[in-house]
CSV table of C-alpha atoms in Angstrom, one decimal:
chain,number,residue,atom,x,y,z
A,1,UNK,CA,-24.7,14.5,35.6
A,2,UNK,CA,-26.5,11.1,35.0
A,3,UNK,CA,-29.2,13.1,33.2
A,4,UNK,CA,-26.7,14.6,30.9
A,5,UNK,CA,-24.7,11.8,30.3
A,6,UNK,CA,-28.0,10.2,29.6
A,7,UNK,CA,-29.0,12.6,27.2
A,8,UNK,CA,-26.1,12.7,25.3
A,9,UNK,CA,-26.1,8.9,24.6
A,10,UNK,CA,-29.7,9.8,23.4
A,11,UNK,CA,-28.5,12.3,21.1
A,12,UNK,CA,-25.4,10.0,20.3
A,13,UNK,CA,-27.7,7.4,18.9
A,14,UNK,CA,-30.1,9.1,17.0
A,15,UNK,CA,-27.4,10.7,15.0
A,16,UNK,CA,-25.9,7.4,14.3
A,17,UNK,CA,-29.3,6.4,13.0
A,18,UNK,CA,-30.1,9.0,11.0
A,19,UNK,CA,-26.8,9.3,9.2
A,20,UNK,CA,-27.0,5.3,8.9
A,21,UNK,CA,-30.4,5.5,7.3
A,22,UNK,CA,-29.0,8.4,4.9
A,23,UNK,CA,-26.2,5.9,3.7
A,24,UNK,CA,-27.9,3.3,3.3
A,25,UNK,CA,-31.1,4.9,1.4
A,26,UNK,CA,-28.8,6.7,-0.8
A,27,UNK,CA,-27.0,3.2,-1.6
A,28,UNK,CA,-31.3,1.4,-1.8
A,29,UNK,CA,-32.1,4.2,-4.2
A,30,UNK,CA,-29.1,4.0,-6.6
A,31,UNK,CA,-29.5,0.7,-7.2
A,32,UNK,CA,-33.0,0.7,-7.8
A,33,UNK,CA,-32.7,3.7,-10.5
A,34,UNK,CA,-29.6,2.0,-12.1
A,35,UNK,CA,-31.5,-1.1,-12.0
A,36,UNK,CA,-34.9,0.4,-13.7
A,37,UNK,CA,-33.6,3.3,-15.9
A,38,UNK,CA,-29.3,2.1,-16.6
A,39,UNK,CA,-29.5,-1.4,-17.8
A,40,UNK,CA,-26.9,-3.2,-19.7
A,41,UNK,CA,-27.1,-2.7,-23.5
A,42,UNK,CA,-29.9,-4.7,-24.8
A,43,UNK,CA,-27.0,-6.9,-27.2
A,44,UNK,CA,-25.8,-8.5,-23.8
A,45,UNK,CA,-28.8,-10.3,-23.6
A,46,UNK,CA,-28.3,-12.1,-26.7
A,47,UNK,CA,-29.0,-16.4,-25.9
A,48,UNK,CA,-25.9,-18.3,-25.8
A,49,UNK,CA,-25.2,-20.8,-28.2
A,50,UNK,CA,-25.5,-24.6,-27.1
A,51,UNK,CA,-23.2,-27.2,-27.9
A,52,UNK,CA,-24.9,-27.9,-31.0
A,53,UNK,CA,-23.5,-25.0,-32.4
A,54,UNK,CA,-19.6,-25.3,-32.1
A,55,UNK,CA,-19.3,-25.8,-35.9
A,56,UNK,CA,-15.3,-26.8,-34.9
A,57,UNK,CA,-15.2,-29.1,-32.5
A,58,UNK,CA,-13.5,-32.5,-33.0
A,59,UNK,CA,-15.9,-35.4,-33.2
A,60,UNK,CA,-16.4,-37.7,-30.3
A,61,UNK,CA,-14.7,-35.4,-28.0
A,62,UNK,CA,-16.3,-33.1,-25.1
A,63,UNK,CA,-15.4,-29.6,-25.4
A,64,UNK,CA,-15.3,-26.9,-22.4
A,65,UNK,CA,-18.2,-24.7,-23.2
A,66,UNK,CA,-16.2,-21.6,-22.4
A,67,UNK,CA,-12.8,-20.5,-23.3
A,68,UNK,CA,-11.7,-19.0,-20.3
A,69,UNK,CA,-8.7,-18.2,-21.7
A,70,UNK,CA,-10.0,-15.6,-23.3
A,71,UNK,CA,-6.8,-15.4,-26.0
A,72,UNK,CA,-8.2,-16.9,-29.2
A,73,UNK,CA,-11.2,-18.6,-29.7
A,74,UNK,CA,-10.8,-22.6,-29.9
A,75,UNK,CA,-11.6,-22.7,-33.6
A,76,UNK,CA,-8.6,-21.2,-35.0
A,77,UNK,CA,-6.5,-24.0,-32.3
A,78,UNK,CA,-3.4,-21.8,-31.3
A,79,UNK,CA,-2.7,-19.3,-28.7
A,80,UNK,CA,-1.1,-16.3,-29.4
A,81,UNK,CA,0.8,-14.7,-26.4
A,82,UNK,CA,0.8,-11.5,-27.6
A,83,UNK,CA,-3.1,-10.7,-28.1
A,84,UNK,CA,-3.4,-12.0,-24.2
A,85,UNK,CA,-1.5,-9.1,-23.4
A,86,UNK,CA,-3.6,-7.2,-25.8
A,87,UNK,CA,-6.6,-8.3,-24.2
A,88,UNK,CA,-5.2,-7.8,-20.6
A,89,UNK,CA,-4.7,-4.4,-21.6
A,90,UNK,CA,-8.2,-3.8,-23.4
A,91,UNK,CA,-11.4,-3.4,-22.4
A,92,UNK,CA,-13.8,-1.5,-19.9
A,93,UNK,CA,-14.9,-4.4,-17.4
A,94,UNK,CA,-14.7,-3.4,-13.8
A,95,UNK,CA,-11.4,-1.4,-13.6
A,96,UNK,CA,-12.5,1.6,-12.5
A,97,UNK,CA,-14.6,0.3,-9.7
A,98,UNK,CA,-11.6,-1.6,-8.3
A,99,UNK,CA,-9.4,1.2,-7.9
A,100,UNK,CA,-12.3,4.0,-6.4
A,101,UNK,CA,-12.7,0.7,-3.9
A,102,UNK,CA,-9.3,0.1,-2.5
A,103,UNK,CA,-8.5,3.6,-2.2
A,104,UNK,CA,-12.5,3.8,0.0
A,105,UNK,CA,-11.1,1.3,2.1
A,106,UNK,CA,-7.9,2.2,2.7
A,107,UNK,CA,-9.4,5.9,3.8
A,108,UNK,CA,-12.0,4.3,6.0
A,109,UNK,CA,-9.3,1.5,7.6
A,110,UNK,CA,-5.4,2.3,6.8
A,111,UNK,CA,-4.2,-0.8,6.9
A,112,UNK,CA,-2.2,-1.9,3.5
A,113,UNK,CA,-1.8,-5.6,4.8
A,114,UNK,CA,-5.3,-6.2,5.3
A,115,UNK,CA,-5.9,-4.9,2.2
A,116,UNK,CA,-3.6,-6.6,0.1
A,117,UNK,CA,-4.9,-9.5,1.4
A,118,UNK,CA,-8.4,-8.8,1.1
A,119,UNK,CA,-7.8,-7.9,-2.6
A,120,UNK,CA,-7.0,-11.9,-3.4
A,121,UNK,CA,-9.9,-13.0,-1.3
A,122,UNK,CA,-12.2,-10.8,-3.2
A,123,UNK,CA,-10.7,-12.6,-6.7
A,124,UNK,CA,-11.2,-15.9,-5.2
A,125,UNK,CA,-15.0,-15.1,-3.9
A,126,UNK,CA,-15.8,-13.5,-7.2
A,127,UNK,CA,-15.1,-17.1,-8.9
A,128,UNK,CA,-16.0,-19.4,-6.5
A,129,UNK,CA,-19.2,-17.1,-6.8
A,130,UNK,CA,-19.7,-18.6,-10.6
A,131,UNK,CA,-20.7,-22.2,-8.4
A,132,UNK,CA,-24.0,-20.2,-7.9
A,133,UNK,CA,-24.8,-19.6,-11.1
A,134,UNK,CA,-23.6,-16.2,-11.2
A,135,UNK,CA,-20.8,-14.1,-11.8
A,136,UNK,CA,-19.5,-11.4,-9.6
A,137,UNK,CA,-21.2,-9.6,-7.1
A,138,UNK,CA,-23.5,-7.7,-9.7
A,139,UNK,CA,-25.1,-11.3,-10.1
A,140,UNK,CA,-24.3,-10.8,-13.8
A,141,UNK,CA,-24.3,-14.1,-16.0
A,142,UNK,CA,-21.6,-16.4,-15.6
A,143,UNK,CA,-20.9,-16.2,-19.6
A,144,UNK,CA,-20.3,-12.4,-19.7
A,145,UNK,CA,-17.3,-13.3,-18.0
A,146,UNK,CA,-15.3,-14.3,-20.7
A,147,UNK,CA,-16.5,-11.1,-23.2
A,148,UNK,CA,-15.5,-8.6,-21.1
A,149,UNK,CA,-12.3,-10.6,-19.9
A,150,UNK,CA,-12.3,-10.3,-15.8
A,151,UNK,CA,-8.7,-10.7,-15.9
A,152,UNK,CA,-6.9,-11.1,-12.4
A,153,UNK,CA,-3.9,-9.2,-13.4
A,154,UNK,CA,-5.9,-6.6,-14.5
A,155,UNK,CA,-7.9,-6.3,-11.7
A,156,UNK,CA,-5.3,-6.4,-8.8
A,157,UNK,CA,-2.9,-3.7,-10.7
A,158,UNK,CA,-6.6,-1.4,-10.6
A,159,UNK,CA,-6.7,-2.9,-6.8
A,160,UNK,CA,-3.0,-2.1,-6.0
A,161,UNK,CA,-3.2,1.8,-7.8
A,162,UNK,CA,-5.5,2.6,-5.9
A,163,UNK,CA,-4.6,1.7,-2.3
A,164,UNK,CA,-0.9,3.3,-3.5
A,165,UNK,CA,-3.1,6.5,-4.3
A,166,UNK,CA,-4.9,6.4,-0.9
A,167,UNK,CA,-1.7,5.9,0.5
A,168,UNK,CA,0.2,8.9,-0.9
A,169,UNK,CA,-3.0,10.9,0.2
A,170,UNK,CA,-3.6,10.0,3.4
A,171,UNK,CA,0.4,11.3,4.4
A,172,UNK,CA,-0.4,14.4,2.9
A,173,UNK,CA,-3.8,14.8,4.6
A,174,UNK,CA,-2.9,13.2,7.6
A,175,UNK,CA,-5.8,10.7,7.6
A,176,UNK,CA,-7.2,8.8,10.7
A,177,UNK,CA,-8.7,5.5,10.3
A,178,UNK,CA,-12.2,4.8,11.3
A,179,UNK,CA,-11.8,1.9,12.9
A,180,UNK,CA,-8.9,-0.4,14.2
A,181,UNK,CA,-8.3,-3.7,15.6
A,182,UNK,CA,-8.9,-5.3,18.4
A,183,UNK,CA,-12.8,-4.5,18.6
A,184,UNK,CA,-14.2,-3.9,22.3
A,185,UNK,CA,-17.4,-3.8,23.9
A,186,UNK,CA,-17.6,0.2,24.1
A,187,UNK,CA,-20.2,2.7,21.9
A,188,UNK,CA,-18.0,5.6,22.6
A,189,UNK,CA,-17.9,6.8,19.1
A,190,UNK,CA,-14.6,8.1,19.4
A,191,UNK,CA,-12.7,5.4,20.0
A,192,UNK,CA,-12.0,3.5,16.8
A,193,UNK,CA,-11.7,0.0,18.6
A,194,UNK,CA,-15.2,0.7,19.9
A,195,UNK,CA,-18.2,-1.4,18.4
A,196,UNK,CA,-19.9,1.9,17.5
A,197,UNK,CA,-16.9,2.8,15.1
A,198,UNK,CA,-17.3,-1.0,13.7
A,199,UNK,CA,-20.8,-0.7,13.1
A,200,UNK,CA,-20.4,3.0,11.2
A,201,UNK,CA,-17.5,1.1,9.1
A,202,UNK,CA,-19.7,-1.5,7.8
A,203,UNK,CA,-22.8,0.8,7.2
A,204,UNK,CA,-20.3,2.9,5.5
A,205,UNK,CA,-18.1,0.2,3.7
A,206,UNK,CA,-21.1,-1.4,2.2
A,207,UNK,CA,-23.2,1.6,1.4
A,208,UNK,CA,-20.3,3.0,-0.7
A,209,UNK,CA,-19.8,-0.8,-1.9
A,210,UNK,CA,-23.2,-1.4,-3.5
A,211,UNK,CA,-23.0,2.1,-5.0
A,212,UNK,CA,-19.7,1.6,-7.0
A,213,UNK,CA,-21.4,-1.9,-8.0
A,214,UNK,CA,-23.5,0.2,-10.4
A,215,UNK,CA,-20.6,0.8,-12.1
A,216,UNK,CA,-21.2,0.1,-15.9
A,217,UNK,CA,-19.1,0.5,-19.1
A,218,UNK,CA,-20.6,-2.0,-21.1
A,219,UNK,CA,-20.8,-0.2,-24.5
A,220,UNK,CA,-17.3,0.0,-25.0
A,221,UNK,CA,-14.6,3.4,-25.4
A,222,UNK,CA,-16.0,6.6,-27.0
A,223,UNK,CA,-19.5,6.0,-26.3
A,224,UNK,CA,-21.7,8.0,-23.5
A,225,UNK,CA,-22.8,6.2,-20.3
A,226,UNK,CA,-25.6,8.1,-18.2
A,227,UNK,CA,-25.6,5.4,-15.1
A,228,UNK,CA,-22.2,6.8,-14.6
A,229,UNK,CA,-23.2,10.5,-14.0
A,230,UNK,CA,-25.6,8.6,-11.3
A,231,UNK,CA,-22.6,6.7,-9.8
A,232,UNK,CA,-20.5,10.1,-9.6
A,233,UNK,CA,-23.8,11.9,-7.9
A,234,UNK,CA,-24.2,9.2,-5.6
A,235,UNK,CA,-21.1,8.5,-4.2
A,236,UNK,CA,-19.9,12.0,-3.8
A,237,UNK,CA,-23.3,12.5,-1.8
A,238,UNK,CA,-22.7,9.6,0.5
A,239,UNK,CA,-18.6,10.9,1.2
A,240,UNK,CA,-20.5,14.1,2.4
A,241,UNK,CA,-23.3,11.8,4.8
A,242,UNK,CA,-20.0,10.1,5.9
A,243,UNK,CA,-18.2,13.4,6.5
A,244,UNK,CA,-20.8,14.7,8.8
A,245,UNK,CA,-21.4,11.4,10.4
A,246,UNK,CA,-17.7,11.0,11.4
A,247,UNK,CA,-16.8,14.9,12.0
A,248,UNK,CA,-16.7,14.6,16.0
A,249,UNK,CA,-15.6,11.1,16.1
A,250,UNK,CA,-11.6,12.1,16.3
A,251,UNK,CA,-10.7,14.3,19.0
A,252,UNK,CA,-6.9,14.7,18.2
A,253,UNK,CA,-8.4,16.2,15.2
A,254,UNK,CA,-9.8,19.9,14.3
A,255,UNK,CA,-13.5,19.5,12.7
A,256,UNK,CA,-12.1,21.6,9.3
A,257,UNK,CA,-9.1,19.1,9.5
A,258,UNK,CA,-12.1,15.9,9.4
A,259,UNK,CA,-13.7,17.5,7.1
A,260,UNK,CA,-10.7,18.6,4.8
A,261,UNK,CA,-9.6,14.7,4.0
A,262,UNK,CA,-13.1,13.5,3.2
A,263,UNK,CA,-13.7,16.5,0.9
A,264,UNK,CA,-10.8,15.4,-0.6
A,265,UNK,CA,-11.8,12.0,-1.0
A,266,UNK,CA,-14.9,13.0,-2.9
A,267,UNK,CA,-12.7,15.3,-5.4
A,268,UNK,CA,-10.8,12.6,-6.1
A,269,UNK,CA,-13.4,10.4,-6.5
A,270,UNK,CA,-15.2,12.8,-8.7
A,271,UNK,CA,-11.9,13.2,-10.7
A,272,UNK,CA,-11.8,9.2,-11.2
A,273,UNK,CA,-15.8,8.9,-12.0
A,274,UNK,CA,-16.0,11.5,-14.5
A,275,UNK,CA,-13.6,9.6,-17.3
A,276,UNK,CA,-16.1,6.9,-17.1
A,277,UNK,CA,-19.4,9.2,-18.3
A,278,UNK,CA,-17.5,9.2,-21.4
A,279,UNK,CA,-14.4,7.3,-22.0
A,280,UNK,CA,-11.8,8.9,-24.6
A,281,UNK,CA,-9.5,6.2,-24.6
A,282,UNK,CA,-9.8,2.7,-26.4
A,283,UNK,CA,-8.2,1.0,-23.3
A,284,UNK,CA,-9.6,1.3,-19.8
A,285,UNK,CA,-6.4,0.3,-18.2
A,286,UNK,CA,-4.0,3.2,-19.9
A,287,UNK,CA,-6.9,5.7,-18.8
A,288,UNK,CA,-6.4,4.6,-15.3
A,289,UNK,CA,-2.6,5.1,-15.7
A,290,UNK,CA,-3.4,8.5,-16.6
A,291,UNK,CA,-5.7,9.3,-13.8
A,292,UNK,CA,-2.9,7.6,-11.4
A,293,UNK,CA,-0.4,9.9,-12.5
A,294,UNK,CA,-1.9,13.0,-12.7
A,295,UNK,CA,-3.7,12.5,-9.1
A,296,UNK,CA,0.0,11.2,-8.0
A,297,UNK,CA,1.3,14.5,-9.7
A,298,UNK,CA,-1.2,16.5,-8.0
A,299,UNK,CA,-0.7,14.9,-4.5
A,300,UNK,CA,3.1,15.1,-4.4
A,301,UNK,CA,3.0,19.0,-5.1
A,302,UNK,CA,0.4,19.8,-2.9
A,303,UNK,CA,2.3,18.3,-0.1
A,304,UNK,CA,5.0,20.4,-1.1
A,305,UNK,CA,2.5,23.8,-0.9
A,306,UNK,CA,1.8,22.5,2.7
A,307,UNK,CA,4.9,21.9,3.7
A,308,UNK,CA,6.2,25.5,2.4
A,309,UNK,CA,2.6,26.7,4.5
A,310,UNK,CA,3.4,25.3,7.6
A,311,UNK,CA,2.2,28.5,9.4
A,312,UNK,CA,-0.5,29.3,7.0
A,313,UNK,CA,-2.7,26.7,5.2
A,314,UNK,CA,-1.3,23.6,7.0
A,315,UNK,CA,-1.9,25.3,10.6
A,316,UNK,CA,-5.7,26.4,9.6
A,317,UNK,CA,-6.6,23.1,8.5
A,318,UNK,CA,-4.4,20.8,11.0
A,319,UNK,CA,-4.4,22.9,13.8
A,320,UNK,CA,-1.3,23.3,15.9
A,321,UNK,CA,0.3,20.1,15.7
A,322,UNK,CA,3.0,20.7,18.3
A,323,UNK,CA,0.9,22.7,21.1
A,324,UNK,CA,1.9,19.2,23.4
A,325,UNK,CA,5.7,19.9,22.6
A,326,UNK,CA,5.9,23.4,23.5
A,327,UNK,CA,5.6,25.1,26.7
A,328,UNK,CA,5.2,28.9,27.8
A,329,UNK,CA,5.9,30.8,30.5
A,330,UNK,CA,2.7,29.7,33.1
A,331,UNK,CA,2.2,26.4,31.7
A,332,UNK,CA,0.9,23.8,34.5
A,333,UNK,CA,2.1,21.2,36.0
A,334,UNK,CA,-0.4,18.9,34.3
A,335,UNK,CA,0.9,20.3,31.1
A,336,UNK,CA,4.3,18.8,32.0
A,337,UNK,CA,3.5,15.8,33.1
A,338,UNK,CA,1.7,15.1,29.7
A,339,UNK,CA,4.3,16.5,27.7
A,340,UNK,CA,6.8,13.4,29.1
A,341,UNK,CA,3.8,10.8,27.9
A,342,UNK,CA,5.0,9.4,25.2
A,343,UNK,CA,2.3,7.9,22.6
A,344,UNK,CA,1.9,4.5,22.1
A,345,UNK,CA,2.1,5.2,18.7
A,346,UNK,CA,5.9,6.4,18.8
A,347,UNK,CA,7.0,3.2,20.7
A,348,UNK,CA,5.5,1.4,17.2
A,349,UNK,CA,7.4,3.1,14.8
A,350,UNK,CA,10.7,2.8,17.3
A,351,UNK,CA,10.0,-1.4,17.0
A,352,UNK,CA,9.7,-1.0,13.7
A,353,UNK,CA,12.8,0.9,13.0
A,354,UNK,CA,14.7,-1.7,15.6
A,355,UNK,CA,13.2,-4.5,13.5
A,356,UNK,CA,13.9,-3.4,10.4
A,357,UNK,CA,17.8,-2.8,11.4
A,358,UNK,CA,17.9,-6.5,12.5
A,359,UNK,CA,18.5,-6.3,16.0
A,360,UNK,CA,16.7,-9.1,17.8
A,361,UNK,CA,16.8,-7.2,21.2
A,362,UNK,CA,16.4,-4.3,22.1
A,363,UNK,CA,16.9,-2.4,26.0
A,364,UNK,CA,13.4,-1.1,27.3
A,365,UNK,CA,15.7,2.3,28.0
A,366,UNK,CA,16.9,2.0,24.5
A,367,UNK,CA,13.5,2.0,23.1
A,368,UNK,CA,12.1,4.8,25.3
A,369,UNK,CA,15.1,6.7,24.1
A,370,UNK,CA,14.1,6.0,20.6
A,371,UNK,CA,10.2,6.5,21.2
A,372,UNK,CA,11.1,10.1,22.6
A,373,UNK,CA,13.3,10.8,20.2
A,374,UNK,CA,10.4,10.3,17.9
A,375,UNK,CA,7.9,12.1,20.1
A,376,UNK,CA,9.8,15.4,20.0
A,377,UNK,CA,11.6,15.5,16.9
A,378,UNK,CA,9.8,17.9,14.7
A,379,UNK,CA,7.8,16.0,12.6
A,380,UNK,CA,9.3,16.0,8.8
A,381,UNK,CA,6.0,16.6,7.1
A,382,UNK,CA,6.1,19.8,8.9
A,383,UNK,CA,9.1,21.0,7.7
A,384,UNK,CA,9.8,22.6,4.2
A,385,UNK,CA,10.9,20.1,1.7
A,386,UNK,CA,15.0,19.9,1.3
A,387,UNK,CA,16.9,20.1,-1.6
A,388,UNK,CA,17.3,16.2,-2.1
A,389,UNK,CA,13.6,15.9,-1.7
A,390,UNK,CA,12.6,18.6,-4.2
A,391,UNK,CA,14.7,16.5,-6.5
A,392,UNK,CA,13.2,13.7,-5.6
A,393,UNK,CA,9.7,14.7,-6.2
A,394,UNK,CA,10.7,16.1,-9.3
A,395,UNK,CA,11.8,13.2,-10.5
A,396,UNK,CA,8.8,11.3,-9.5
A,397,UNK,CA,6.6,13.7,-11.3
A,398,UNK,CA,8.7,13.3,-14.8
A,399,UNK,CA,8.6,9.4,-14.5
A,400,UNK,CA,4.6,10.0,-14.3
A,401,UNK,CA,4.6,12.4,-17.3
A,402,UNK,CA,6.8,10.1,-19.1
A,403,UNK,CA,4.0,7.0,-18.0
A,404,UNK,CA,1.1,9.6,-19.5
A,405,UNK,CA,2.7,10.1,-22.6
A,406,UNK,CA,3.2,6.4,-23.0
A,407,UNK,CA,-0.3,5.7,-22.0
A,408,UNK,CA,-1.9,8.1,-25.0
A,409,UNK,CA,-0.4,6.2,-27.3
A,410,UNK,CA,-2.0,3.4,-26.1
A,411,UNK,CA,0.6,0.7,-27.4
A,412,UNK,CA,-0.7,-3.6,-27.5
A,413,UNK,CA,-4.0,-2.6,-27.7
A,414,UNK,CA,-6.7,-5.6,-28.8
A,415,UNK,CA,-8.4,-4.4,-31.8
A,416,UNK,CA,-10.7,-7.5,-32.3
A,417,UNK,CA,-14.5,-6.7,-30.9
A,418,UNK,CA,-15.6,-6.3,-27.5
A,419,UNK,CA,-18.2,-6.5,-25.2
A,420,UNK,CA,-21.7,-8.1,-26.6
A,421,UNK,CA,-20.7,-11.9,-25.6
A,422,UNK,CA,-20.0,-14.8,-27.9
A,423,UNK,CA,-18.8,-18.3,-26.7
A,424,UNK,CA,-15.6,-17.9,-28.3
A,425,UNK,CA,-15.0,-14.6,-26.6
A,426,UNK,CA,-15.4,-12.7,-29.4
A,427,UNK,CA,-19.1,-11.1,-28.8
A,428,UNK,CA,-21.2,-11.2,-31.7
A,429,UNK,CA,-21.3,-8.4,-34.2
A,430,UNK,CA,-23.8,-7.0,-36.3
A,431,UNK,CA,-24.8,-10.8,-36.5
A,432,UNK,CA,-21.5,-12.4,-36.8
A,433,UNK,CA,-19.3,-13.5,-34.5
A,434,UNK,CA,-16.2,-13.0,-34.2
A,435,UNK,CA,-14.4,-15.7,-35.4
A,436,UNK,CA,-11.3,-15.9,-37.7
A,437,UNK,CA,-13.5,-17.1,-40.7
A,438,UNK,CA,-15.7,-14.3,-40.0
A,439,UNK,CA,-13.1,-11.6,-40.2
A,440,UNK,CA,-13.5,-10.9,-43.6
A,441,UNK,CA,-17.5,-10.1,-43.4
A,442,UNK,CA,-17.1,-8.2,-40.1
């Protein structure tokens, strides 16, 4: 018994190494191909003017060599609300990578607090990063900042879509988080508070981090961008190292149901990826809408085929999620006894519901009525969708069409220059820049 217990831990360990390696070479190599064959357009490396060169600046006054504002550039001297929103709107910065990352994160933890919270941590690292020298954690230069206006609103609505996509998707595919606080001293590999499950987070997490970082839209709507075809490649690759990695690490979990969520994770991720090979909108932010939408669309119905399949798809790939609750004719007495356990989780959602009606105390035989109440109550995601909820779905889906629609027309767009980096904020143009008394010539 020692032998095989032995052996197993063997086995155990060089399949968390290899799979570790796998990630992180896949995450080595993409970076050094996007680094050697996808630069940034050649016009981004164009010198930045010294202070010599502010042609407007008052006399005998210091100016602030950068207009973070990012509105109008400080030689026409006003600020013009609307093209801030324009701006806000505009452009192809980083907003793709900040949804594909929340929703990554929110798949490989499930925890919506932490990641609110580590959404405004992330803004606040990326600037205090510019104390470095650089900006963001592609290391870029601090002025391209300003041209391709990292704007916070901007990036925590990308942030916020996509942990409300990963939400919707992991109800529907019954997701289980890889890990989950506190952390103990264990290396069983499937329990997610062990340090094993921490350490395949973190290999994970950062391997699928450093990939998105390639990210790169740089040359503006409409125009082809081959690093991206290598970011879709790459990442989808690395879901499938994960999915094989993490397939016997949840055993309340069938293998094809393990493997059904992460397969859908890497077509969603596919879907999200492939509108940045070639962008067809002029706005980076209404093509996101779209995307949100339509995957929202496509989520909500195919909840609905599941939940109309209960004994068909939904049993295949889930397995038989109330074998616990029923009992036949010669089941055991051990079969009993677990049947009258009552998970810990149900006793959560029963504090939940008792905090959220107010009550400050609550009976311990009150809350182990409520807990089994939970526990053997059929489970509404396993029922067929009611009238009111058909209704409600398809009004959910017609809000999203009507949000499309809206987002095609692409309304407050900025139709100034982008990208190719000036000091003003307006990058410089076939040898202009794009200042107001260069409007005419450009």
């Amino acid at each position: 018994q020692h032998y095989y217990i032995t052996n197993n831990l063997r086995m155990s360990q060089r399949k968390n190494t290899l799979f570790a390696v796998a990630c992180i070479g896949i995450a080595v190599m993409t970076r050094i191909i996007a680094k050697k064959y996808f630069k940034n357009p050649p016009s981004n490396d164009i010198p930045m003017p010294t202070e010599s060169d502010f042609a407007t600046a008052k006399e005998g006054k210091d100016i602030f060599f950068y207009d973070l504002g990012g509105t109008f550039c400080m030689c026409e001297w006003k600020w013009s609300v609307a093209d801030y929103w324009s701006k806000v709107i505009s452009g192809f910065a980083f907003n793709f990578a900040h949804v594909i990352g929340t929703f990554e994160f929110y798949i490989l933890i499930g925890n919506t607090k932490v990641l609110i919270i580590a959404v405004f941590v992330n803004e606040m690292i990326e600037e205090l990063w510019l104390t470095s020298g650089y900006w963001g954690f592609t290391l870029d230069p601090p002025m391209d900042m300003e041209a391709r206006y990292d704007s916070l609103i901007r990036d925590t609505v990308c942030c916020f879509l996509g942990i409300g996509l990963a939400h919707k998707f992991g109800k529907v595919f019954k997701v289980k988080p890889i890990v989950k606080a506190p952390i103990v001293f264990a290396f069983d590999s499937k329990n997610p508070h062990s340090i094993t499950r921490w350490a395949k987070f973190t290999v994970e997490g950062i391997a699928l981090w450093q990939i998105t970082l390639i990210y790169n839209a740089d040359l503006g709507p409409h125009r082809f961008n081959p690093g991206n075809i290598l970011l879709l490649v790459a990442y989808a690759s690395t879901i499938l190292v994960i999915c094989y990695w993490n397939i016997d690490d949840f055993p309340d979990c069938t293998r094809r149901h393990v493997i059904t969520w992460h397969l859908g994770w890497m077509v969603f991720s596919i879907y999200l990826f492939l509108f940045t090979i070639y962008p067809s909108f002029d706005s980076a932010m209404y093509l996101i809408f779209v995307v949100e939408c339509s995957a929202s669309i496509a989520i909500y119905w195919t909840d609905v085929y599941f939940r109309n399949n209960v004994n068909g798809i939904q049993q295949q790939i889930f397995g038989n999620q109330q074998t616990s609750k029923q009992g036949g004719a010669g089941h055991s007495l051990l079969e009993d006894e677990t049947r009258n356990l009552i998970p810990l989780s149900c006793y959560k959602k029963a504090l939940d519901m008792v905090d959220n009606r107010g009550d400050e105390k609550v009976s311990m035989e009150g809350l182990k009525k409520l807990a089994a109440d939970l526990h053997h109550n059929p489970d509404p995601s396993e029922l067929p969708p009611s009238k009111s909820e058909y209704m409600t779905i398809c009004f959910k889906t017609l809000i999203r069409i009507i949000i499309i629609l809206i987002c095609i027309s692409q309304p407050f767009l900025w139709d100034g220059p982008q990208y190719k980096r000036h000091w003003c904020g307006n990058p410089l143009v076939m040898g202009f820049n794009g200042c107001a008394k260069y409007h005419d010539e450009l």
